[in-house]
């Protein structure tokens, strides 16, 4: 094992959005940073031609793949494998599924994937960025479910604003509504998103107009007004002239990260001055190979798995803002163990395996050394690395409380053509079921109107063509059939918040190792009655919406789907949302949590964890914005730690 002689201020594992925010923030503050990335160097290139060629390679791979699943454009390396939804299969009793990277111990397969590579899963995320609701931070207090967060919404609000700046959120603050939403309270007077909202799709408008004004849905014994909300999202649109901020800076004297107004060059002092200017225009961040490309969403409808022009945010946009004088990046470097001093409890290094050929099992071991260490892989990988190292687990919570949004899909045909597949994957959501007293009985959910036809549950439009040909349709009759069917397809999905349950967890087993001899994650996963009741209630909601809108319901749930459950005599299917949360949650004490409110582990003073694994509960929001806000909060804590 080779020890590197350089000692850094901070060593970071992972270049996803959490790791990239920490790397950018600390390097800009003058701290010496080492970033370890398991993926290939080609994906990290910020040389324009190399970055362009690599991304075009991703696109060509995507075009050639028959199954357009989230990971389809990206390399799945034997030495740094990624979980893939195509590997999901039924689990037989007492026999884990070992197809793919995850070892699925069941009783249900975990339905989500992630990508282990430069930029992480932001390379294929949808891009929806709603904030969590204030009540989401107090689930135990309000509803007797799950746990409370160690801080409240108001404490967290400044970090949400930083995350919205960093991602470049497009949206309309004034249009945010629903249960437990008060725009002035939640966002502050005159707050704006950096960019104006992405226009809601024609499909969304047709659905909204087809439902009578003031329509109410009945679930959990009560009527609730059905509302439709434009969804904030991390993709470039028109810059908002009323957005006042142009940068995030570290104020050493106050110990705070702060949003600041536009920088202005002073010709006399030959320096930038910070000028409070209410009309500083936000500058969209373009593609990593050309900042002039991708300044506007072009409506390609392929946000998952890939935006062809990088109008959608990805973590490489943040990483490239790092100060090159203060950051070193090592690719093909798979972290395998965290070293600690048994007497002091401090972390002394991170062992990583440097491979040359990603398909071979040949590697060299090195140790990265720093003053502070940050694990910023996804919630599964962080937990696996901690378990493999035997650290940070005095609470016995490492790996536990694995959560995802369990997604129940419903699909049908609109009475007239609304033309899905134009624009981003979703621009509108139904917030009606996000909060209420019913959370004492079953999960809340958010319900986006999807813009992919029946692609998710039925692989449309390819399956539509296949089925029509099987029925003997050719030529003009085939064209007419597809033209009649596909433009009328409607898909709703109900993202149900999963509660933290200790039995849903990540473990390791020496019988399951990868190509480099590292542990593969063993996943134990199931659906509680709290989730199953939500499926039953929201299927009734879908039935009411479809009836009001004149939608012919084609939803069909079967026991052939690997993720199926039964509740009160009925079968329901669910899909993973790609929202991998939990496994090293934050809390107020070391007895029932892994990290404190700043992501610092209770057991090791100089070890911080970043990512969705820190989240104590899931709420009904896509978690990337919240994870990004947490990363800024942790970055602030690390800067204060180093300066003290």
JSON list of N, CA and C in Angstrom, two decimals, residues 17 55 59 62 69-71 73-74 115 119-129 166-170 195 198 232-237 282 284-291 293-318 320 423-426 452 622 624:
[
{"chain": "A", "resi": 17, "resn": "UNK", "atom": "N", "xyz": [-23.47, 15.80, -6.59]},
{"chain": "A", "resi": 17, "resn": "UNK", "atom": "CA", "xyz": [-23.77, 17.19, -6.25]},
{"chain": "A", "resi": 17, "resn": "UNK", "atom": "C", "xyz": [-23.31, 17.53, -4.84]},
{"chain": "A", "resi": 55, "resn": "UNK", "atom": "N", "xyz": [-19.28, 13.56, -23.89]},
{"chain": "A", "resi": 55, "resn": "UNK", "atom": "CA", "xyz": [-20.74, 13.67, -23.71]},
{"chain": "A", "resi": 55, "resn": "UNK", "atom": "C", "xyz": [-21.47, 13.20, -24.97]},
{"chain": "A", "resi": 59, "resn": "UNK", "atom": "N", "xyz": [-24.41, 10.38, -25.48]},
{"chain": "A", "resi": 59, "resn": "UNK", "atom": "CA", "xyz": [-25.63, 10.54, -26.28]},
{"chain": "A", "resi": 59, "resn": "UNK", "atom": "C", "xyz": [-25.78, 9.41, -27.29]},
{"chain": "A", "resi": 62, "resn": "UNK", "atom": "N", "xyz": [-26.92, 6.33, -25.67]},
{"chain": "A", "resi": 62, "resn": "UNK", "atom": "CA", "xyz": [-28.35, 6.45, -25.35]},
{"chain": "A", "resi": 62, "resn": "UNK", "atom": "C", "xyz": [-29.21, 6.17, -26.59]},
{"chain": "A", "resi": 69, "resn": "UNK", "atom": "N", "xyz": [-33.48, 3.51, -20.02]},
{"chain": "A", "resi": 69, "resn": "UNK", "atom": "CA", "xyz": [-33.55, 3.61, -18.55]},
{"chain": "A", "resi": 69, "resn": "UNK", "atom": "C", "xyz": [-32.53, 4.63, -18.07]},
{"chain": "A", "resi": 70, "resn": "UNK", "atom": "N", "xyz": [-32.59, 5.05, -16.79]},
{"chain": "A", "resi": 70, "resn": "UNK", "atom": "CA", "xyz": [-31.72, 6.13, -16.33]},
{"chain": "A", "resi": 70, "resn": "UNK", "atom": "C", "xyz": [-30.24, 5.95, -16.59]},
{"chain": "A", "resi": 71, "resn": "UNK", "atom": "N", "xyz": [-29.71, 4.76, -16.43]},
{"chain": "A", "resi": 71, "resn": "UNK", "atom": "CA", "xyz": [-28.26, 4.57, -16.59]},
{"chain": "A", "resi": 71, "resn": "UNK", "atom": "C", "xyz": [-27.85, 4.21, -18.01]},
{"chain": "A", "resi": 73, "resn": "UNK", "atom": "N", "xyz": [-27.19, 5.70, -20.88]},
{"chain": "A", "resi": 73, "resn": "UNK", "atom": "CA", "xyz": [-26.12, 6.35, -21.65]},
{"chain": "A", "resi": 73, "resn": "UNK", "atom": "C", "xyz": [-24.73, 6.17, -21.07]},
{"chain": "A", "resi": 74, "resn": "UNK", "atom": "N", "xyz": [-24.62, 5.72, -19.83]},
{"chain": "A", "resi": 74, "resn": "UNK", "atom": "CA", "xyz": [-23.37, 5.87, -19.09]},
{"chain": "A", "resi": 74, "resn": "UNK", "atom": "C", "xyz": [-22.67, 4.54, -18.88]},
{"chain": "A", "resi": 115, "resn": "UNK", "atom": "N", "xyz": [-25.92, 6.34, -10.38]},
{"chain": "A", "resi": 115, "resn": "UNK", "atom": "CA", "xyz": [-24.75, 6.19, -11.25]},
{"chain": "A", "resi": 115, "resn": "UNK", "atom": "C", "xyz": [-23.50, 6.57, -10.48]},
{"chain": "A", "resi": 119, "resn": "UNK", "atom": "N", "xyz": [-20.03, 13.44, -11.74]},
{"chain": "A", "resi": 119, "resn": "UNK", "atom": "CA", "xyz": [-21.32, 14.12, -11.70]},
{"chain": "A", "resi": 119, "resn": "UNK", "atom": "C", "xyz": [-22.39, 13.34, -10.99]},
{"chain": "A", "resi": 120, "resn": "UNK", "atom": "N", "xyz": [-22.14, 12.05, -10.76]},
{"chain": "A", "resi": 120, "resn": "UNK", "atom": "CA", "xyz": [-23.09, 11.22, -10.03]},
{"chain": "A", "resi": 120, "resn": "UNK", "atom": "C", "xyz": [-24.45, 11.15, -10.71]},
{"chain": "A", "resi": 121, "resn": "UNK", "atom": "N", "xyz": [-25.47, 10.93, -9.90]},
{"chain": "A", "resi": 121, "resn": "UNK", "atom": "CA", "xyz": [-26.81, 10.69, -10.44]},
{"chain": "A", "resi": 121, "resn": "UNK", "atom": "C", "xyz": [-27.46, 11.95, -10.99]},
{"chain": "A", "resi": 122, "resn": "UNK", "atom": "N", "xyz": [-26.86, 13.14, -10.77]},
{"chain": "A", "resi": 122, "resn": "UNK", "atom": "CA", "xyz": [-27.40, 14.33, -11.42]},
{"chain": "A", "resi": 122, "resn": "UNK", "atom": "C", "xyz": [-27.26, 14.25, -12.94]},
{"chain": "A", "resi": 123, "resn": "UNK", "atom": "N", "xyz": [-26.47, 13.32, -13.44]},
{"chain": "A", "resi": 123, "resn": "UNK", "atom": "CA", "xyz": [-26.37, 13.16, -14.89]},
{"chain": "A", "resi": 123, "resn": "UNK", "atom": "C", "xyz": [-27.68, 12.65, -15.48]},
{"chain": "A", "resi": 124, "resn": "UNK", "atom": "N", "xyz": [-28.49, 11.93, -14.65]},
{"chain": "A", "resi": 124, "resn": "UNK", "atom": "CA", "xyz": [-29.75, 11.43, -15.21]},
{"chain": "A", "resi": 124, "resn": "UNK", "atom": "C", "xyz": [-30.97, 11.76, -14.37]},
{"chain": "A", "resi": 125, "resn": "UNK", "atom": "N", "xyz": [-30.85, 12.71, -13.43]},
{"chain": "A", "resi": 125, "resn": "UNK", "atom": "CA", "xyz": [-32.01, 13.05, -12.62]},
{"chain": "A", "resi": 125, "resn": "UNK", "atom": "C", "xyz": [-33.04, 13.81, -13.46]},
{"chain": "A", "resi": 126, "resn": "UNK", "atom": "N", "xyz": [-34.29, 13.83, -12.99]},
{"chain": "A", "resi": 126, "resn": "UNK", "atom": "CA", "xyz": [-35.35, 14.54, -13.70]},
{"chain": "A", "resi": 126, "resn": "UNK", "atom": "C", "xyz": [-35.15, 16.05, -13.63]},
{"chain": "A", "resi": 127, "resn": "UNK", "atom": "N", "xyz": [-34.73, 16.55, -12.47]},
{"chain": "A", "resi": 127, "resn": "UNK", "atom": "CA", "xyz": [-34.49, 17.99, -12.34]},
{"chain": "A", "resi": 127, "resn": "UNK", "atom": "C", "xyz": [-35.55, 18.73, -11.56]},
{"chain": "A", "resi": 128, "resn": "UNK", "atom": "N", "xyz": [-36.52, 18.04, -10.95]},
{"chain": "A", "resi": 128, "resn": "UNK", "atom": "CA", "xyz": [-37.54, 18.71, -10.16]},
{"chain": "A", "resi": 128, "resn": "UNK", "atom": "C", "xyz": [-36.96, 19.14, -8.81]},
{"chain": "A", "resi": 129, "resn": "UNK", "atom": "N", "xyz": [-37.26, 20.39, -8.39]},
{"chain": "A", "resi": 129, "resn": "UNK", "atom": "CA", "xyz": [-36.60, 20.93, -7.20]},
{"chain": "A", "resi": 129, "resn": "UNK", "atom": "C", "xyz": [-37.57, 21.60, -6.22]},
{"chain": "A", "resi": 166, "resn": "UNK", "atom": "N", "xyz": [-27.30, 27.73, -6.68]},
{"chain": "A", "resi": 166, "resn": "UNK", "atom": "CA", "xyz": [-26.29, 26.85, -7.26]},
{"chain": "A", "resi": 166, "resn": "UNK", "atom": "C", "xyz": [-26.83, 26.03, -8.42]},
{"chain": "A", "resi": 167, "resn": "UNK", "atom": "N", "xyz": [-28.02, 25.48, -8.23]},
{"chain": "A", "resi": 167, "resn": "UNK", "atom": "CA", "xyz": [-28.63, 24.66, -9.28]},
{"chain": "A", "resi": 167, "resn": "UNK", "atom": "C", "xyz": [-29.18, 25.53, -10.40]},
{"chain": "A", "resi": 168, "resn": "UNK", "atom": "N", "xyz": [-29.55, 26.77, -10.06]},
{"chain": "A", "resi": 168, "resn": "UNK", "atom": "CA", "xyz": [-30.16, 27.64, -11.06]},
{"chain": "A", "resi": 168, "resn": "UNK", "atom": "C", "xyz": [-31.62, 27.27, -11.27]},
{"chain": "A", "resi": 169, "resn": "UNK", "atom": "N", "xyz": [-32.40, 27.34, -10.20]},
{"chain": "A", "resi": 169, "resn": "UNK", "atom": "CA", "xyz": [-33.78, 26.87, -10.26]},
{"chain": "A", "resi": 169, "resn": "UNK", "atom": "C", "xyz": [-34.64, 27.81, -11.08]},
{"chain": "A", "resi": 170, "resn": "UNK", "atom": "N", "xyz": [-35.45, 27.23, -11.95]},
{"chain": "A", "resi": 170, "resn": "UNK", "atom": "CA", "xyz": [-36.46, 27.96, -12.71]},
{"chain": "A", "resi": 170, "resn": "UNK", "atom": "C", "xyz": [-37.82, 27.68, -12.09]},
{"chain": "A", "resi": 195, "resn": "UNK", "atom": "N", "xyz": [-34.42, 31.89, -12.14]},
{"chain": "A", "resi": 195, "resn": "UNK", "atom": "CA", "xyz": [-34.96, 31.98, -13.49]},
{"chain": "A", "resi": 195, "resn": "UNK", "atom": "C", "xyz": [-36.47, 31.79, -13.48]},
{"chain": "A", "resi": 198, "resn": "UNK", "atom": "N", "xyz": [-40.24, 27.28, -16.25]},
{"chain": "A", "resi": 198, "resn": "UNK", "atom": "CA", "xyz": [-40.34, 26.61, -17.54]},
{"chain": "A", "resi": 198, "resn": "UNK", "atom": "C", "xyz": [-41.83, 26.49, -17.86]},
{"chain": "A", "resi": 232, "resn": "UNK", "atom": "N", "xyz": [-41.03, 23.82, -9.67]},
{"chain": "A", "resi": 232, "resn": "UNK", "atom": "CA", "xyz": [-39.68, 24.39, -9.78]},
{"chain": "A", "resi": 232, "resn": "UNK", "atom": "C", "xyz": [-38.72, 23.30, -10.27]},
{"chain": "A", "resi": 233, "resn": "UNK", "atom": "N", "xyz": [-37.75, 23.70, -11.08]},
{"chain": "A", "resi": 233, "resn": "UNK", "atom": "CA", "xyz": [-36.87, 22.69, -11.64]},
{"chain": "A", "resi": 233, "resn": "UNK", "atom": "C", "xyz": [-35.50, 23.24, -11.99]},
{"chain": "A", "resi": 234, "resn": "UNK", "atom": "N", "xyz": [-34.52, 22.34, -12.00]},
{"chain": "A", "resi": 234, "resn": "UNK", "atom": "CA", "xyz": [-33.14, 22.70, -12.23]},
{"chain": "A", "resi": 234, "resn": "UNK", "atom": "C", "xyz": [-32.77, 22.62, -13.70]},
{"chain": "A", "resi": 235, "resn": "UNK", "atom": "N", "xyz": [-33.37, 23.48, -14.49]},
{"chain": "A", "resi": 235, "resn": "UNK", "atom": "CA", "xyz": [-33.01, 23.56, -15.92]},
{"chain": "A", "resi": 235, "resn": "UNK", "atom": "C", "xyz": [-33.13, 25.01, -16.35]},
{"chain": "A", "resi": 236, "resn": "UNK", "atom": "N", "xyz": [-32.33, 25.40, -17.29]},
{"chain": "A", "resi": 236, "resn": "UNK", "atom": "CA", "xyz": [-32.23, 26.79, -17.68]},
{"chain": "A", "resi": 236, "resn": "UNK", "atom": "C", "xyz": [-33.46, 27.27, -18.44]},
{"chain": "A", "resi": 237, "resn": "UNK", "atom": "N", "xyz": [-33.93, 28.45, -18.06]},
{"chain": "A", "resi": 237, "resn": "UNK", "atom": "CA", "xyz": [-35.01, 29.10, -18.80]},
{"chain": "A", "resi": 237, "resn": "UNK", "atom": "C", "xyz": [-34.61, 30.56, -18.99]},
{"chain": "A", "resi": 282, "resn": "UNK", "atom": "N", "xyz": [-29.41, 36.92, -13.12]},
{"chain": "A", "resi": 282, "resn": "UNK", "atom": "CA", "xyz": [-28.75, 35.63, -12.97]},
{"chain": "A", "resi": 282, "resn": "UNK", "atom": "C", "xyz": [-28.23, 35.17, -14.33]},
{"chain": "A", "resi": 284, "resn": "UNK", "atom": "N", "xyz": [-27.35, 32.05, -16.57]},
{"chain": "A", "resi": 284, "resn": "UNK", "atom": "CA", "xyz": [-27.46, 30.59, -16.65]},
{"chain": "A", "resi": 284, "resn": "UNK", "atom": "C", "xyz": [-26.09, 29.95, -16.91]},
{"chain": "A", "resi": 285, "resn": "UNK", "atom": "N", "xyz": [-25.89, 28.79, -16.33]},
{"chain": "A", "resi": 285, "resn": "UNK", "atom": "CA", "xyz": [-24.64, 28.06, -16.53]},
{"chain": "A", "resi": 285, "resn": "UNK", "atom": "C", "xyz": [-24.87, 27.06, -17.65]},
{"chain": "A", "resi": 286, "resn": "UNK", "atom": "N", "xyz": [-24.09, 27.18, -18.71]},
{"chain": "A", "resi": 286, "resn": "UNK", "atom": "CA", "xyz": [-24.27, 26.33, -19.88]},
{"chain": "A", "resi": 286, "resn": "UNK", "atom": "C", "xyz": [-23.55, 25.01, -19.77]},
{"chain": "A", "resi": 287, "resn": "UNK", "atom": "N", "xyz": [-23.35, 24.37, -20.90]},
{"chain": "A", "resi": 287, "resn": "UNK", "atom": "CA", "xyz": [-22.70, 23.06, -20.96]},
{"chain": "A", "resi": 287, "resn": "UNK", "atom": "C", "xyz": [-21.25, 23.16, -20.50]},
{"chain": "A", "resi": 288, "resn": "UNK", "atom": "N", "xyz": [-20.73, 22.07, -19.96]},
{"chain": "A", "resi": 288, "resn": "UNK", "atom": "CA", "xyz": [-19.36, 22.11, -19.46]},
{"chain": "A", "resi": 288, "resn": "UNK", "atom": "C", "xyz": [-18.33, 22.28, -20.57]},
{"chain": "A", "resi": 289, "resn": "UNK", "atom": "N", "xyz": [-18.73, 21.96, -21.81]},
{"chain": "A", "resi": 289, "resn": "UNK", "atom": "CA", "xyz": [-17.79, 22.12, -22.93]},
{"chain": "A", "resi": 289, "resn": "UNK", "atom": "C", "xyz": [-17.93, 23.48, -23.62]},
{"chain": "A", "resi": 290, "resn": "UNK", "atom": "N", "xyz": [-19.06, 24.17, -23.38]},
{"chain": "A", "resi": 290, "resn": "UNK", "atom": "CA", "xyz": [-19.29, 25.45, -24.04]},
{"chain": "A", "resi": 290, "resn": "UNK", "atom": "C", "xyz": [-20.35, 26.21, -23.26]},
{"chain": "A", "resi": 291, "resn": "UNK", "atom": "N", "xyz": [-19.95, 27.24, -22.55]},
{"chain": "A", "resi": 291, "resn": "UNK", "atom": "CA", "xyz": [-20.90, 27.95, -21.70]},
{"chain": "A", "resi": 291, "resn": "UNK", "atom": "C", "xyz": [-21.96, 28.68, -22.51]},
{"chain": "A", "resi": 293, "resn": "UNK", "atom": "N", "xyz": [-23.71, 27.16, -24.85]},
{"chain": "A", "resi": 293, "resn": "UNK", "atom": "CA", "xyz": [-24.71, 26.16, -25.23]},
{"chain": "A", "resi": 293, "resn": "UNK", "atom": "C", "xyz": [-25.51, 25.75, -23.99]},
{"chain": "A", "resi": 294, "resn": "UNK", "atom": "N", "xyz": [-26.78, 25.44, -24.20]},
{"chain": "A", "resi": 294, "resn": "UNK", "atom": "CA", "xyz": [-27.60, 24.96, -23.09]},
{"chain": "A", "resi": 294, "resn": "UNK", "atom": "C", "xyz": [-28.15, 26.04, -22.20]},
{"chain": "A", "resi": 295, "resn": "UNK", "atom": "N", "xyz": [-28.21, 27.28, -22.67]},
{"chain": "A", "resi": 295, "resn": "UNK", "atom": "CA", "xyz": [-28.74, 28.36, -21.84]},
{"chain": "A", "resi": 295, "resn": "UNK", "atom": "C", "xyz": [-30.26, 28.35, -21.77]},
{"chain": "A", "resi": 296, "resn": "UNK", "atom": "N", "xyz": [-30.91, 27.55, -22.58]},
{"chain": "A", "resi": 296, "resn": "UNK", "atom": "CA", "xyz": [-32.36, 27.41, -22.53]},
{"chain": "A", "resi": 296, "resn": "UNK", "atom": "C", "xyz": [-32.71, 25.94, -22.71]},
{"chain": "A", "resi": 297, "resn": "UNK", "atom": "N", "xyz": [-33.71, 25.48, -21.95]},
{"chain": "A", "resi": 297, "resn": "UNK", "atom": "CA", "xyz": [-34.25, 24.14, -22.18]},
{"chain": "A", "resi": 297, "resn": "UNK", "atom": "C", "xyz": [-34.84, 24.09, -23.58]},
{"chain": "A", "resi": 298, "resn": "UNK", "atom": "N", "xyz": [-34.51, 23.06, -24.34]},
{"chain": "A", "resi": 298, "resn": "UNK", "atom": "CA", "xyz": [-34.99, 22.93, -25.71]},
{"chain": "A", "resi": 298, "resn": "UNK", "atom": "C", "xyz": [-36.13, 21.93, -25.85]},
{"chain": "A", "resi": 299, "resn": "UNK", "atom": "N", "xyz": [-36.60, 21.40, -24.71]},
{"chain": "A", "resi": 299, "resn": "UNK", "atom": "CA", "xyz": [-37.77, 20.53, -24.75]},
{"chain": "A", "resi": 299, "resn": "UNK", "atom": "C", "xyz": [-37.55, 19.19, -25.39]},
{"chain": "A", "resi": 300, "resn": "UNK", "atom": "N", "xyz": [-36.38, 18.58, -25.17]},
{"chain": "A", "resi": 300, "resn": "UNK", "atom": "CA", "xyz": [-36.07, 17.31, -25.81]},
{"chain": "A", "resi": 300, "resn": "UNK", "atom": "C", "xyz": [-36.79, 16.11, -25.19]},
{"chain": "A", "resi": 301, "resn": "UNK", "atom": "N", "xyz": [-37.38, 16.29, -24.01]},
{"chain": "A", "resi": 301, "resn": "UNK", "atom": "CA", "xyz": [-38.16, 15.23, -23.33]},
{"chain": "A", "resi": 301, "resn": "UNK", "atom": "C", "xyz": [-37.32, 14.00, -22.98]},
{"chain": "A", "resi": 302, "resn": "UNK", "atom": "N", "xyz": [-36.01, 14.16, -22.91]},
{"chain": "A", "resi": 302, "resn": "UNK", "atom": "CA", "xyz": [-35.14, 13.03, -22.53]},
{"chain": "A", "resi": 302, "resn": "UNK", "atom": "C", "xyz": [-34.36, 13.36, -21.26]},
{"chain": "A", "resi": 303, "resn": "UNK", "atom": "N", "xyz": [-34.93, 14.22, -20.41]},
{"chain": "A", "resi": 303, "resn": "UNK", "atom": "CA", "xyz": [-34.24, 14.65, -19.19]},
{"chain": "A", "resi": 303, "resn": "UNK", "atom": "C", "xyz": [-33.74, 13.46, -18.39]},
{"chain": "A", "resi": 304, "resn": "UNK", "atom": "N", "xyz": [-34.57, 12.42, -18.30]},
{"chain": "A", "resi": 304, "resn": "UNK", "atom": "CA", "xyz": [-34.13, 11.13, -17.81]},
{"chain": "A", "resi": 304, "resn": "UNK", "atom": "C", "xyz": [-34.10, 10.22, -19.04]},
{"chain": "A", "resi": 305, "resn": "UNK", "atom": "N", "xyz": [-32.90, 9.82, -19.50]},
{"chain": "A", "resi": 305, "resn": "UNK", "atom": "CA", "xyz": [-31.64, 9.80, -18.77]},
{"chain": "A", "resi": 305, "resn": "UNK", "atom": "C", "xyz": [-30.62, 10.87, -19.13]},
{"chain": "A", "resi": 306, "resn": "UNK", "atom": "N", "xyz": [-30.87, 11.74, -20.14]},
{"chain": "A", "resi": 306, "resn": "UNK", "atom": "CA", "xyz": [-29.79, 12.64, -20.52]},
{"chain": "A", "resi": 306, "resn": "UNK", "atom": "C", "xyz": [-30.36, 13.86, -21.24]},
{"chain": "A", "resi": 307, "resn": "UNK", "atom": "N", "xyz": [-29.86, 15.03, -20.85]},
{"chain": "A", "resi": 307, "resn": "UNK", "atom": "CA", "xyz": [-30.20, 16.27, -21.56]},
{"chain": "A", "resi": 307, "resn": "UNK", "atom": "C", "xyz": [-29.18, 16.46, -22.67]},
{"chain": "A", "resi": 308, "resn": "UNK", "atom": "N", "xyz": [-29.60, 16.46, -23.93]},
{"chain": "A", "resi": 308, "resn": "UNK", "atom": "CA", "xyz": [-28.63, 16.52, -25.03]},
{"chain": "A", "resi": 308, "resn": "UNK", "atom": "C", "xyz": [-27.75, 17.77, -25.04]},
{"chain": "A", "resi": 309, "resn": "UNK", "atom": "N", "xyz": [-28.24, 18.89, -24.48]},
{"chain": "A", "resi": 309, "resn": "UNK", "atom": "CA", "xyz": [-27.49, 20.14, -24.56]},
{"chain": "A", "resi": 309, "resn": "UNK", "atom": "C", "xyz": [-27.01, 20.63, -23.20]},
{"chain": "A", "resi": 310, "resn": "UNK", "atom": "N", "xyz": [-27.25, 19.87, -22.15]},
{"chain": "A", "resi": 310, "resn": "UNK", "atom": "CA", "xyz": [-26.90, 20.24, -20.78]},
{"chain": "A", "resi": 310, "resn": "UNK", "atom": "C", "xyz": [-27.55, 21.55, -20.34]},
{"chain": "A", "resi": 311, "resn": "UNK", "atom": "N", "xyz": [-28.79, 21.77, -20.77]},
{"chain": "A", "resi": 311, "resn": "UNK", "atom": "CA", "xyz": [-29.58, 22.87, -20.20]},
{"chain": "A", "resi": 311, "resn": "UNK", "atom": "C", "xyz": [-30.02, 22.49, -18.79]},
{"chain": "A", "resi": 312, "resn": "UNK", "atom": "N", "xyz": [-30.14, 21.20, -18.55]},
{"chain": "A", "resi": 312, "resn": "UNK", "atom": "CA", "xyz": [-30.46, 20.72, -17.21]},
{"chain": "A", "resi": 312, "resn": "UNK", "atom": "C", "xyz": [-29.18, 20.73, -16.36]},
{"chain": "A", "resi": 313, "resn": "UNK", "atom": "N", "xyz": [-29.32, 21.09, -15.10]},
{"chain": "A", "resi": 313, "resn": "UNK", "atom": "CA", "xyz": [-28.17, 21.13, -14.20]},
{"chain": "A", "resi": 313, "resn": "UNK", "atom": "C", "xyz": [-27.58, 19.74, -14.00]},
{"chain": "A", "resi": 314, "resn": "UNK", "atom": "N", "xyz": [-26.26, 19.68, -13.91]},
{"chain": "A", "resi": 314, "resn": "UNK", "atom": "CA", "xyz": [-25.59, 18.50, -13.38]},
{"chain": "A", "resi": 314, "resn": "UNK", "atom": "C", "xyz": [-24.41, 18.96, -12.53]},
{"chain": "A", "resi": 315, "resn": "UNK", "atom": "N", "xyz": [-23.92, 18.09, -11.67]},
{"chain": "A", "resi": 315, "resn": "UNK", "atom": "CA", "xyz": [-22.93, 18.47, -10.65]},
{"chain": "A", "resi": 315, "resn": "UNK", "atom": "C", "xyz": [-21.60, 18.92, -11.24]},
{"chain": "A", "resi": 316, "resn": "UNK", "atom": "N", "xyz": [-21.30, 18.54, -12.47]},
{"chain": "A", "resi": 316, "resn": "UNK", "atom": "CA", "xyz": [-20.04, 18.98, -13.08]},
{"chain": "A", "resi": 316, "resn": "UNK", "atom": "C", "xyz": [-20.02, 20.48, -13.29]},
{"chain": "A", "resi": 317, "resn": "UNK", "atom": "N", "xyz": [-21.20, 21.09, -13.41]},
{"chain": "A", "resi": 317, "resn": "UNK", "atom": "CA", "xyz": [-21.27, 22.54, -13.54]},
{"chain": "A", "resi": 317, "resn": "UNK", "atom": "C", "xyz": [-20.78, 23.22, -12.26]},
{"chain": "A", "resi": 318, "resn": "UNK", "atom": "N", "xyz": [-21.09, 22.61, -11.13]},
{"chain": "A", "resi": 318, "resn": "UNK", "atom": "CA", "xyz": [-20.60, 23.13, -9.85]},
{"chain": "A", "resi": 318, "resn": "UNK", "atom": "C", "xyz": [-19.12, 22.83, -9.68]},
{"chain": "A", "resi": 320, "resn": "UNK", "atom": "N", "xyz": [-16.76, 22.48, -11.78]},
{"chain": "A", "resi": 320, "resn": "UNK", "atom": "CA", "xyz": [-15.84, 23.27, -12.60]},
{"chain": "A", "resi": 320, "resn": "UNK", "atom": "C", "xyz": [-15.66, 24.69, -12.08]},
{"chain": "A", "resi": 423, "resn": "UNK", "atom": "N", "xyz": [-41.28, 18.79, -24.33]},
{"chain": "A", "resi": 423, "resn": "UNK", "atom": "CA", "xyz": [-40.87, 19.54, -23.15]},
{"chain": "A", "resi": 423, "resn": "UNK", "atom": "C", "xyz": [-40.21, 18.64, -22.13]},
{"chain": "A", "resi": 424, "resn": "UNK", "atom": "N", "xyz": [-39.89, 19.19, -20.95]},
{"chain": "A", "resi": 424, "resn": "UNK", "atom": "CA", "xyz": [-39.27, 18.38, -19.88]},
{"chain": "A", "resi": 424, "resn": "UNK", "atom": "C", "xyz": [-40.16, 17.23, -19.44]},
{"chain": "A", "resi": 425, "resn": "UNK", "atom": "N", "xyz": [-39.59, 16.33, -18.64]},
{"chain": "A", "resi": 425, "resn": "UNK", "atom": "CA", "xyz": [-40.33, 15.15, -18.22]},
{"chain": "A", "resi": 425, "resn": "UNK", "atom": "C", "xyz": [-41.56, 15.45, -17.41]},
{"chain": "A", "resi": 426, "resn": "UNK", "atom": "N", "xyz": [-41.57, 16.57, -16.68]},
{"chain": "A", "resi": 426, "resn": "UNK", "atom": "CA", "xyz": [-42.76, 16.97, -15.93]},
{"chain": "A", "resi": 426, "resn": "UNK", "atom": "C", "xyz": [-42.64, 18.46, -15.61]},
{"chain": "A", "resi": 452, "resn": "UNK", "atom": "N", "xyz": [-44.24, 11.55, -20.48]},
{"chain": "A", "resi": 452, "resn": "UNK", "atom": "CA", "xyz": [-43.62, 10.46, -21.22]},
{"chain": "A", "resi": 452, "resn": "UNK", "atom": "C", "xyz": [-44.64, 9.44, -21.71]},
{"chain": "A", "resi": 622, "resn": "UNK", "atom": "N", "xyz": [-38.71, 15.82, -4.27]},
{"chain": "A", "resi": 622, "resn": "UNK", "atom": "CA", "xyz": [-37.51, 15.22, -4.84]},
{"chain": "A", "resi": 622, "resn": "UNK", "atom": "C", "xyz": [-36.33, 15.69, -3.99]},
{"chain": "A", "resi": 624, "resn": "UNK", "atom": "N", "xyz": [-33.02, 16.12, -4.15]},
{"chain": "A", "resi": 624, "resn": "UNK", "atom": "CA", "xyz": [-31.74, 16.71, -4.56]},
{"chain": "A", "resi": 624, "resn": "UNK", "atom": "C", "xyz": [-31.57, 18.13, -4.04]}
]
